[in-house]
Every structure is written in structure tokens, then in C-alpha cells.
Amino acid sequence: MDFVTWLFDTRAGVAAIFIGGIALCLLIAFILERRTKRMYFDHPKGDGEDDGIFSGIFGGDDEDDE
């Protein structure tokens, strides 16, 4: 019961909930972006279509560089 009291009654506990929620959302976004990239790996890019949020992490497959 002390953990629940600390979690909801102190500033540090509320900050832990907030930061944990942000970290969870980032993890879910990272996983979903990775699944989408694997699912549509052969999808041709249209004009003005960017690589997505995590293109810097995975490395962009720039077809224009060749």
C-alpha cells in the first residue's frame, strides 16, 4: 500500500507515472512503425512522401542517391 500512496500522493510518483506513460507511448510507436515498414517494404514511394518518424534510426532507403 505504501507504493500506491507514493505513486499518487507525491510529485515524484506523479512524475514517474507521466514519464512512464510517455516512454510506453514511444515504445508502442516504435514497434508499430517497425511492423509497418516490414509489411510495406516494397511499396513504391510517391512524390513528396517522406520516410516516416524513425527513418533516421532505420536508415532511409534513398532511391535518388544512385
Coordinates of C-alpha atoms in Angstrom, one line a residue:
M1 CA 0.0 0.0 0.0
D2 CA 2.9 2.3 0.6
F3 CA 3.9 2.2 -3.1
V4 CA 0.4 3.2 -4.3
T5 CA 0.4 6.1 -1.8
W6 CA 3.8 7.2 -3.0
L7 CA 2.7 6.9 -6.6
F8 CA -0.4 9.0 -6.4
D9 CA 0.3 11.3 -3.4
T10 CA 3.8 12.7 -4.2
R11 CA 5.1 14.8 -7.0
A12 CA 7.8 12.2 -7.8
G13 CA 5.2 9.5 -8.1
V14 CA 3.1 11.5 -10.4
A15 CA 6.2 12.4 -12.5
A16 CA 7.0 8.7 -12.6
I17 CA 3.5 7.9 -14.0
F18 CA 3.8 10.7 -16.5
I19 CA 7.3 9.8 -17.7
G20 CA 6.4 6.1 -17.8
G21 CA 3.3 6.9 -20.0
I22 CA 5.5 8.9 -22.4
A23 CA 8.0 6.0 -22.6
L24 CA 5.2 3.5 -23.1
C25 CA 3.8 5.6 -26.0
L26 CA 7.2 5.9 -27.6
L27 CA 7.8 2.2 -27.4
I28 CA 4.4 1.4 -28.9
A29 CA 5.0 3.9 -31.7
F30 CA 8.5 2.4 -32.4
I31 CA 7.1 -1.1 -32.6
L32 CA 4.2 -0.2 -34.9
E33 CA 6.4 1.9 -37.2
R34 CA 8.8 -1.1 -37.5
R35 CA 5.9 -3.5 -38.2
T36 CA 4.5 -1.2 -40.9
K37 CA 7.9 -0.8 -42.5
R38 CA 8.3 -4.6 -42.7
M39 CA 4.8 -5.0 -44.0
Y40 CA 5.1 -2.5 -46.8
F41 CA 8.8 -2.9 -47.7
D42 CA 8.2 -3.0 -51.5
H43 CA 5.8 -0.1 -51.5
P44 CA 6.9 2.5 -54.1
K45 CA 7.3 6.0 -52.8
G46 CA 5.2 8.7 -54.3
D47 CA 6.2 12.3 -54.9
G48 CA 6.6 14.2 -51.6
E49 CA 6.4 11.0 -49.5
D50 CA 8.8 11.1 -46.6
D51 CA 10.4 8.2 -44.8
G52 CA 8.5 8.4 -41.5
I53 CA 9.2 9.2 -38.0
F54 CA 12.0 6.7 -37.4
S55 CA 13.8 7.0 -40.8
G56 CA 17.0 8.2 -39.0
I57 CA 17.1 5.1 -36.8
F58 CA 16.5 2.5 -39.6
G59 CA 18.3 4.4 -42.3
G60 CA 16.4 5.7 -45.3
D61 CA 16.4 3.7 -48.5
D62 CA 17.0 6.6 -50.8
E63 CA 16.5 5.6 -54.4
D64 CA 17.6 9.1 -55.6
D65 CA 21.2 8.7 -54.4
E66 CA 22.2 6.1 -57.1

